[in-house]
Short mmCIF file of C-alpha atoms and ligand atoms in Angstrom, two decimals:
data_model
loop_
_atom_site.label_atom_id
_atom_site.label_comp_id
_atom_site.label_asym_id
_atom_site.label_seq_id
_atom_site.Cartn_x
_atom_site.Cartn_y
_atom_site.Cartn_z
CA UNK A 1 -66.16 -38.24 -9.72
CA UNK A 2 -64.00 -39.30 -6.63
CA UNK A 3 -64.77 -38.47 -3.01
CA UNK A 4 -63.87 -39.72 0.48
CA UNK A 5 -66.75 -40.93 2.45
CA UNK A 6 -68.20 -42.19 5.65
CA UNK A 7 -70.58 -45.60 5.56
CA UNK A 8 -71.46 -45.35 9.49
CA UNK A 9 -73.93 -48.18 9.11
CA UNK A 10 -71.22 -50.77 7.79
CA UNK A 11 -68.54 -48.78 10.01
CA UNK A 12 -66.32 -48.35 6.57
CA UNK A 13 -64.00 -45.44 5.41
CA UNK A 14 -63.43 -45.66 1.98
CA UNK A 15 -62.71 -43.38 -1.46
CA UNK A 16 -65.90 -43.46 -3.59
CA UNK A 17 -67.33 -42.43 -6.94
CA UNK A 18 -70.17 -39.88 -6.28
CA UNK A 19 -72.47 -38.01 -8.61
CA UNK A 20 -70.35 -35.01 -9.84
CA UNK A 21 -73.16 -32.10 -8.29
CA UNK A 22 -74.30 -29.78 -11.10
CA UNK A 23 -75.63 -26.35 -10.60
CA UNK A 24 -79.02 -26.07 -9.46
CA UNK A 25 -80.05 -22.24 -8.74
CA UNK A 26 -79.05 -19.18 -9.86
CA UNK A 27 -77.13 -18.29 -7.05
CA UNK A 28 -75.27 -21.38 -7.28
CA UNK A 29 -71.02 -21.99 -7.44
CA UNK A 30 -69.54 -24.96 -8.73
CA UNK A 31 -65.88 -25.47 -7.29
CA UNK A 32 -63.20 -27.76 -8.08
CA UNK A 33 -61.77 -28.83 -5.23
CA UNK A 34 -58.01 -28.18 -4.94
CA UNK A 35 -56.86 -29.54 -1.20
CA UNK A 36 -58.69 -30.50 2.14
CA UNK A 37 -57.02 -30.41 5.63
CA UNK A 38 -57.55 -33.74 8.24
CA UNK A 39 -57.57 -32.90 11.67
CA UNK A 40 -59.62 -34.28 14.48
CA UNK A 41 -63.37 -33.79 13.66
CA UNK A 42 -62.48 -35.67 10.43
CA UNK A 43 -60.43 -38.46 12.21
CA UNK A 44 -63.39 -38.69 15.05
CA UNK A 45 -65.84 -39.19 12.38
CA UNK A 46 -64.05 -41.83 10.66
CA UNK A 47 -63.66 -43.44 14.58
CA UNK A 48 -67.44 -43.11 13.82
CA UNK A 49 -67.62 -41.01 17.32
CA UNK A 50 -70.50 -39.25 15.08
CA UNK A 51 -70.70 -37.58 12.15
CA UNK A 52 -74.56 -37.82 9.76
CA UNK A 53 -75.15 -38.91 6.26
CA UNK A 54 -78.03 -36.76 4.30
CA UNK A 55 -81.12 -37.80 4.70
CA UNK A 56 -81.94 -41.11 2.32
CA UNK A 57 -77.92 -41.31 1.84
CA UNK A 58 -75.84 -44.62 3.70
CA UNK A 59 -72.86 -42.40 3.49
CA UNK A 60 -71.42 -39.29 4.07
CA UNK A 61 -69.09 -37.35 1.92
CA UNK A 62 -66.42 -36.11 5.22
CA UNK A 63 -63.94 -32.95 5.20
CA UNK A 64 -64.37 -29.48 6.09
CA UNK A 65 -61.31 -27.73 5.23
CA UNK A 66 -60.51 -26.70 2.03
CA UNK A 67 -59.81 -24.90 -0.97
CA UNK A 68 -61.45 -25.10 -4.16
CA UNK A 69 -61.26 -22.81 -7.33
CA UNK A 70 -64.59 -21.37 -9.00
CA UNK A 71 -65.29 -23.31 -12.63
CA UNK A 72 -68.65 -22.34 -13.09
CA UNK A 73 -70.96 -19.77 -11.25
CA UNK A 74 -74.83 -19.46 -12.27
CA UNK A 75 -76.24 -16.49 -13.71
CA UNK A 76 -77.07 -14.12 -10.32
CA UNK A 77 -74.05 -15.09 -8.72
CA UNK A 78 -72.28 -11.40 -7.74
CA UNK A 79 -69.64 -12.32 -4.59
CA UNK A 80 -67.30 -14.95 -7.19
CA UNK A 81 -65.79 -14.99 -10.46
CA UNK A 82 -64.89 -17.90 -12.10
CA UNK A 83 -61.23 -18.16 -11.45
CA UNK A 84 -61.35 -17.42 -8.34
CA UNK A 85 -59.59 -19.28 -4.87
CA UNK A 86 -62.33 -19.60 -2.51
CA UNK A 87 -62.83 -20.86 0.98
CA UNK A 88 -65.85 -22.32 1.34
CA UNK A 89 -68.01 -22.03 5.21
CA UNK A 90 -68.48 -25.37 7.06
CA UNK A 91 -72.30 -24.88 8.91
CA UNK A 92 -75.68 -24.32 6.91
CA UNK A 93 -78.70 -22.03 8.75
CA UNK A 94 -81.18 -24.24 10.46
CA UNK A 95 -84.91 -24.38 8.83
CA UNK A 96 -87.02 -23.02 11.73
CA UNK A 97 -87.78 -18.80 11.61
CA UNK A 98 -87.93 -18.11 15.18
CA UNK A 99 -84.25 -19.15 15.19
CA UNK A 100 -82.57 -15.05 15.49
CA UNK A 101 -79.60 -16.53 15.24
CA UNK A 102 -80.30 -18.24 11.89
CA UNK A 103 -82.47 -15.83 10.56
CA UNK A 104 -79.71 -13.34 11.03
CA UNK A 105 -77.08 -15.46 8.63
CA UNK A 106 -75.06 -16.54 12.02
CA UNK A 107 -75.42 -20.23 12.06
CA UNK A 108 -72.35 -20.33 14.47
CA UNK A 109 -74.71 -19.57 17.41
CA UNK A 110 -77.98 -21.59 15.92
CA UNK A 111 -80.61 -22.23 18.84
CA UNK A 112 -82.56 -25.28 17.98
CA UNK A 113 -78.93 -27.79 17.04
CA UNK A 114 -81.15 -27.95 13.47
CA UNK A 115 -77.88 -26.87 11.45
CA UNK A 116 -76.70 -28.58 8.91
CA UNK A 117 -72.56 -28.88 8.41
CA UNK A 118 -71.12 -29.74 5.16
CA UNK A 119 -68.74 -33.12 5.61
CA UNK A 120 -70.04 -33.72 9.28
CA UNK A 121 -73.76 -33.15 10.00
CA UNK A 122 -76.06 -34.43 7.14
CA UNK A 123 -74.51 -32.38 3.90
CA UNK A 124 -71.08 -34.07 2.22
CA UNK A 125 -68.59 -32.24 2.76
CA UNK A 126 -65.59 -31.22 1.05
CA UNK A 127 -63.14 -34.14 0.21
CA UNK A 128 -64.52 -34.62 -3.16
CA UNK A 129 -63.38 -33.67 -6.55
CA UNK A 130 -66.44 -30.97 -6.95
CA UNK A 131 -68.44 -28.83 -4.82
CA UNK A 132 -71.42 -26.90 -5.12
CA UNK A 133 -73.04 -24.46 -3.20
CA UNK A 134 -74.54 -21.29 -2.94
CA UNK A 135 -72.11 -17.87 -3.13
CA UNK A 136 -73.15 -16.69 0.51
CA UNK A 137 -71.53 -19.86 1.47
CA UNK A 138 -67.87 -18.56 0.13
CA UNK A 139 -64.92 -16.62 0.51
CA UNK A 140 -62.51 -15.44 -1.89
CA UNK A 141 -58.59 -15.89 -0.94
CA UNK A 142 -55.72 -14.02 -2.40
CA UNK A 143 -54.16 -15.91 -5.44
CA UNK A 144 -50.85 -15.67 -3.02
CA UNK A 145 -51.97 -17.53 -0.80
CA UNK A 146 -53.04 -20.41 -2.53
CA UNK A 147 -49.89 -22.65 -0.46
CA UNK A 148 -51.47 -22.12 2.60
CA UNK A 149 -55.09 -21.28 2.46
CA UNK A 150 -56.48 -24.97 3.33
CA UNK A 151 -55.05 -23.36 6.66
CA UNK A 152 -57.92 -20.95 6.35
CA UNK A 153 -60.84 -23.01 8.30
CA UNK A 154 -58.69 -23.89 11.61
CA UNK A 155 -57.55 -20.37 11.78
CA UNK A 156 -61.62 -19.36 11.91
CA UNK A 157 -61.41 -21.04 15.22
CA UNK A 158 -59.01 -18.52 16.90
CA UNK A 159 -60.69 -15.91 14.78
CA UNK A 160 -63.65 -15.91 15.96
CA UNK A 161 -62.43 -15.83 20.04
CA UNK A 162 -60.60 -13.28 19.62
CA UNK A 163 -63.80 -11.28 18.23
CA UNK A 164 -65.58 -11.83 21.30
CA UNK A 165 -62.84 -11.91 23.72
CA UNK A 166 -62.57 -7.22 21.78
CA UNK A 167 -66.49 -7.96 22.71
CA UNK A 168 -66.03 -9.13 26.01
CA UNK A 169 -63.60 -7.13 27.33
CA UNK A 170 -64.34 -4.17 26.38
CA UNK A 171 -66.81 -3.83 29.60
CA UNK A 172 -63.48 -3.17 31.52
CA UNK A 173 -60.66 -0.77 30.91
CA UNK A 174 -58.23 -3.62 29.63
CA UNK A 175 -56.96 -2.20 26.28
CA UNK A 176 -53.15 -1.35 26.32
CA UNK A 177 -52.39 2.56 25.73
CA UNK A 178 -51.65 3.09 22.44
CA UNK A 179 -47.81 2.63 21.23
CA UNK A 180 -46.94 3.45 17.44
CA UNK A 181 -45.61 0.24 15.97
CA UNK A 182 -46.83 -2.20 18.53
CA UNK A 183 -50.46 -4.37 18.06
CA UNK A 184 -53.56 -3.79 20.54
CA UNK A 185 -52.40 -6.70 22.76
CA UNK A 186 -49.43 -6.05 23.44
CA UNK A 187 -49.28 -5.04 27.32
CA UNK A 188 -51.28 -8.81 27.91
CA UNK A 189 -49.82 -12.32 28.16
CA UNK A 190 -51.82 -15.13 27.03
CA UNK A 191 -51.28 -18.93 27.65
CA UNK A 192 -52.74 -21.03 24.91
CA UNK A 193 -53.28 -24.88 26.21
CA UNK A 194 -52.19 -27.69 22.86
CA UNK A 195 -49.38 -27.30 20.29
CA UNK A 196 -51.86 -29.29 18.12
CA UNK A 197 -53.41 -26.62 14.35
CA UNK A 198 -55.74 -24.76 16.32
CA UNK A 199 -53.05 -24.24 19.01
CA UNK A 200 -50.43 -22.90 17.04
CA UNK A 201 -52.44 -21.10 14.78
CA UNK A 202 -54.07 -19.58 17.61
CA UNK A 203 -50.64 -19.02 19.10
CA UNK A 204 -49.71 -16.80 16.07
CA UNK A 205 -53.13 -14.64 15.95
CA UNK A 206 -52.23 -13.70 19.64
CA UNK A 207 -48.86 -12.93 18.96
CA UNK A 208 -49.95 -10.85 15.90
CA UNK A 209 -52.77 -8.91 18.07
CA UNK A 210 -50.10 -7.82 20.08
CA UNK A 211 -49.99 -10.86 23.46
CA UNK A 212 -46.81 -11.83 25.34
CA UNK A 213 -47.84 -16.16 24.00
CA UNK A 214 -47.05 -19.08 26.13
CA UNK A 215 -48.00 -22.32 24.67
CA UNK A 216 -48.56 -25.12 27.79
CA UNK A 217 -48.38 -28.70 25.49
CA UNK A 218 -47.32 -32.12 26.49
CA UNK A 219 -44.70 -32.83 24.21
CA UNK A 220 -41.22 -32.70 25.38
CA UNK A 221 -38.37 -30.10 23.79
CA UNK A 222 -36.85 -30.39 21.11
CA UNK A 223 -39.48 -30.80 18.96
CA UNK A 224 -41.52 -29.25 15.65
CA UNK A 225 -43.99 -27.41 16.92
CA UNK A 226 -41.78 -25.70 19.42
CA UNK A 227 -39.96 -24.71 16.46
CA UNK A 228 -43.02 -23.60 14.90
CA UNK A 229 -43.80 -21.13 18.05
CA UNK A 230 -40.02 -19.97 18.66
CA UNK A 231 -40.39 -18.40 15.01
CA UNK A 232 -43.11 -16.66 15.79
CA UNK A 233 -41.97 -15.50 19.05
CA UNK A 234 -43.99 -17.34 21.16
CA UNK A 235 -42.35 -19.51 24.15
CA UNK A 236 -43.36 -22.91 24.09
CA UNK A 237 -43.65 -24.79 28.18
CA UNK A 238 -44.24 -28.36 28.61
CA UNK A 239 -45.95 -30.35 30.42
CA UNK A 240 -43.02 -32.35 30.96
CA UNK A 241 -40.62 -29.85 32.35
CA UNK A 242 -43.33 -27.47 34.00
CA UNK A 243 -45.82 -27.46 36.31
CA UNK A 244 -49.02 -25.35 35.55
CA UNK A 245 -47.48 -23.73 38.79
CA UNK A 246 -44.54 -23.06 36.87
CA UNK A 247 -46.32 -21.82 33.81
CA UNK A 248 -48.51 -19.37 35.95
CA UNK A 249 -45.42 -17.91 38.05
CA UNK A 250 -43.13 -17.70 34.58
CA UNK A 251 -46.22 -15.89 32.78
CA UNK A 252 -47.36 -13.71 35.82
CA UNK A 253 -50.99 -12.30 35.53
CA UNK A 254 -52.85 -14.75 32.96
CA UNK A 255 -55.22 -12.19 30.85
CA UNK A 256 -56.07 -14.88 28.36
CA UNK A 257 -56.14 -18.29 27.97
CA UNK A 258 -57.06 -20.15 24.83
CA UNK A 259 -57.52 -23.71 25.61
CA UNK A 260 -56.97 -26.00 22.23
CA UNK A 261 -56.39 -29.40 23.76
CA UNK A 262 -60.26 -30.65 24.84
CA UNK A 263 -58.41 -32.12 27.96
CA UNK A 264 -60.58 -30.68 30.30
CA UNK A 265 -58.75 -31.68 33.34
CA UNK A 266 -56.05 -29.32 32.43
CA UNK A 267 -57.94 -26.82 31.49
CA UNK A 268 -60.13 -26.92 34.53
CA UNK A 269 -57.09 -26.64 36.79
CA UNK A 270 -55.61 -24.21 34.59
CA UNK A 271 -59.09 -21.72 35.27
CA UNK A 272 -57.30 -21.55 39.01
CA UNK A 273 -54.64 -20.02 37.68
CA UNK A 274 -56.46 -17.20 35.21
CA UNK A 275 -55.71 -13.65 35.90
CA UNK A 276 -57.20 -10.70 37.51
CA UNK A 277 -59.63 -9.44 34.49
CA UNK A 278 -58.82 -12.67 33.30
CA UNK A 279 -60.94 -14.45 30.18
CA UNK A 280 -60.65 -18.05 29.35
CA UNK A 281 -61.91 -19.55 26.21
CA UNK A 282 -62.19 -22.74 25.68
CA UNK A 283 -62.15 -24.23 21.86
CA UNK A 284 -62.22 -28.59 22.79
CA UNK A 285 -64.93 -31.03 22.61
CA UNK A 286 -63.91 -33.20 24.73
CA UNK A 287 -65.05 -36.85 24.92
CA UNK A 288 -66.68 -38.55 28.02
CA UNK A 289 -64.65 -39.71 30.50
CA UNK A 290 -65.01 -40.53 34.11
CA UNK A 291 -66.02 -37.49 36.46
CA UNK A 292 -62.99 -34.86 38.12
CA UNK A 293 -63.12 -33.53 41.47
CA UNK A 294 -62.26 -30.10 41.26
CA UNK A 295 -62.31 -27.40 43.63
CA UNK A 296 -65.55 -25.35 43.48
CA UNK A 297 -64.94 -23.00 45.81
CA UNK A 298 -61.56 -21.57 44.74
CA UNK A 299 -63.03 -21.69 41.19
CA UNK A 300 -66.17 -19.82 41.99
CA UNK A 301 -64.38 -17.20 44.55
CA UNK A 302 -61.79 -16.44 41.79
CA UNK A 303 -64.57 -15.85 39.60
CA UNK A 304 -65.98 -13.14 41.35
CA UNK A 305 -62.95 -11.69 43.42
CA UNK A 306 -61.34 -11.26 39.65
CA UNK A 307 -63.64 -10.64 37.31
CA UNK A 308 -63.18 -13.44 35.61
CA UNK A 309 -65.55 -14.15 32.59
CA UNK A 310 -65.27 -18.06 30.72
CA UNK A 311 -66.66 -18.77 27.52
CA UNK A 312 -66.72 -21.54 25.17
CA UNK A 313 -67.14 -20.71 21.02
CA UNK A 314 -67.78 -23.32 18.47
CA UNK A 315 -67.63 -22.54 13.97
CA UNK A 316 -66.81 -19.32 12.57
CA UNK A 317 -69.26 -16.64 11.18
CA UNK A 318 -68.43 -14.26 7.80
CA UNK A 319 -66.20 -11.97 10.04
CA UNK A 320 -64.16 -14.54 11.26
CA UNK A 321 -63.73 -16.26 8.28
CA UNK A 322 -62.57 -13.03 6.54
CA UNK A 323 -60.28 -12.47 9.62
CA UNK A 324 -59.03 -15.46 9.27
CA UNK A 325 -57.92 -14.80 5.01
CA UNK A 326 -57.30 -11.08 5.98
CA UNK A 327 -54.54 -12.37 8.77
CA UNK A 328 -53.49 -15.81 7.22
CA UNK A 329 -51.91 -12.90 4.67
CA UNK A 330 -50.20 -10.86 7.51
CA UNK A 331 -48.77 -13.81 8.92
CA UNK A 332 -47.71 -15.87 5.58
CA UNK A 333 -45.33 -12.28 4.99
CA UNK A 334 -44.13 -11.62 8.56
CA UNK A 335 -43.46 -16.09 9.07
CA UNK A 336 -43.59 -17.42 6.26
CA UNK A 337 -41.22 -20.50 7.18
CA UNK A 338 -43.56 -20.88 10.46
CA UNK A 339 -46.71 -20.89 8.35
CA UNK A 340 -45.62 -22.36 5.88
CA UNK A 341 -43.89 -25.66 8.63
CA UNK A 342 -47.77 -26.01 9.56
CA UNK A 343 -48.37 -28.05 6.10
CA UNK A 344 -46.84 -31.18 7.21
CA UNK A 345 -47.48 -33.44 4.09
CA UNK A 346 -49.93 -33.53 1.20
CA UNK A 347 -51.13 -36.91 0.06
CA UNK A 348 -53.28 -37.91 -3.22
CA UNK A 349 -56.70 -39.56 -2.64
CA UNK A 350 -55.70 -42.64 -2.61
CA UNK A 351 -54.08 -42.32 0.74
CA UNK A 352 -56.88 -41.78 3.07
CA UNK A 353 -57.06 -44.60 4.62
CA UNK A 354 -54.00 -43.87 6.63
CA UNK A 355 -54.16 -40.39 6.79
CA UNK A 356 -57.49 -40.37 8.71
CA UNK A 357 -57.54 -43.80 10.44
CA UNK A 358 -53.99 -44.83 11.18
CA UNK A 359 -51.98 -42.93 14.17
CA UNK A 360 -51.46 -39.02 14.44
CA UNK A 361 -48.82 -37.62 12.54
CA UNK A 362 -46.78 -33.91 12.05
CA UNK A 363 -49.04 -31.14 12.46
CA UNK A 364 -51.78 -30.05 9.33
CA UNK A 365 -52.10 -32.90 6.39
CA UNK A 366 -53.71 -32.33 3.50
CA UNK A 367 -55.08 -34.62 1.38
CA UNK A 368 -54.86 -33.04 -2.71
CA UNK A 369 -58.21 -33.69 -4.86
CA UNK A 370 -57.13 -32.77 -8.41
ZN1 ZN B 1 -61.31 -29.26 11.40
ZN1 ZN B 2 -81.12 -22.20 14.10
#
């Protein structure tokens, strides 16, 4: 079968002929892959910043944002049936019996760091024509989401973040008075840093939860990302016309910041504008650059005197995948054009080179695999 792979030892990205996987255990499921999304992680792997092939392999098949269709199931499979659409999870548990996270199926919180990830770390990924994996990693998707389900995996970042936001904020009287027809955070204001796919999907999740949502990003208006945000009722502010002070002034009390840029300087400047009882969520992984100065006294004073919480979040558990599938269905009904316009192009596998190593363009580009 055809697959897109990196060879870190020779720094090559290629379309390769790869053995088609077969069912080996009674709980295995075989997928015919429909499509895979291209994201910053794939592009960084293709720039050889990280990405580790499985033991004994020279190459790593990449791809972790995907949609497949079940074409064969082992004798003991109960979660899915032939013909189901599924989005597989990415991370697999570490082998250690003392890792309470992995033992409990929460490898997204693995303690040891010895987890593996399909398409990223020591396991082949999903930019291939066929995939086999255990049914416990499969998340069934309704047929009506076929055209947008490749967005399920990137949306899990916001879903996992929001699950934790509600958990953490339960410690204080943060919830809004119940109002008919309004979602739970209707009295709260959120700022999203960055308007890439993670930021835009995060903004949709925040608006859908009731937050008055502002997105702060580099590009001047008008631009396609600001158009998407307008369709969902979020406000786009460009860094070219608004300082962070102007942003904070316009928002008022910043109850939540959802960071989706991996620009650490911007993020730490923004922490200084986090409001009383506010919560700041980091999702980006910056490369290492020269250190920058921050006002630690101001930050520490605010954290203490304003009861603030700052946390980071990576990967996603089953609850986040299920929340993502549910919410993508809601988004697709509420804002059909906005959701569709997140996918800016669909390309055949032969276009891998331009998509993975050429200049970044569009919002979410997708590679069709069959
Ligand atoms: Zn991704
Ligand atoms: Zn673990």
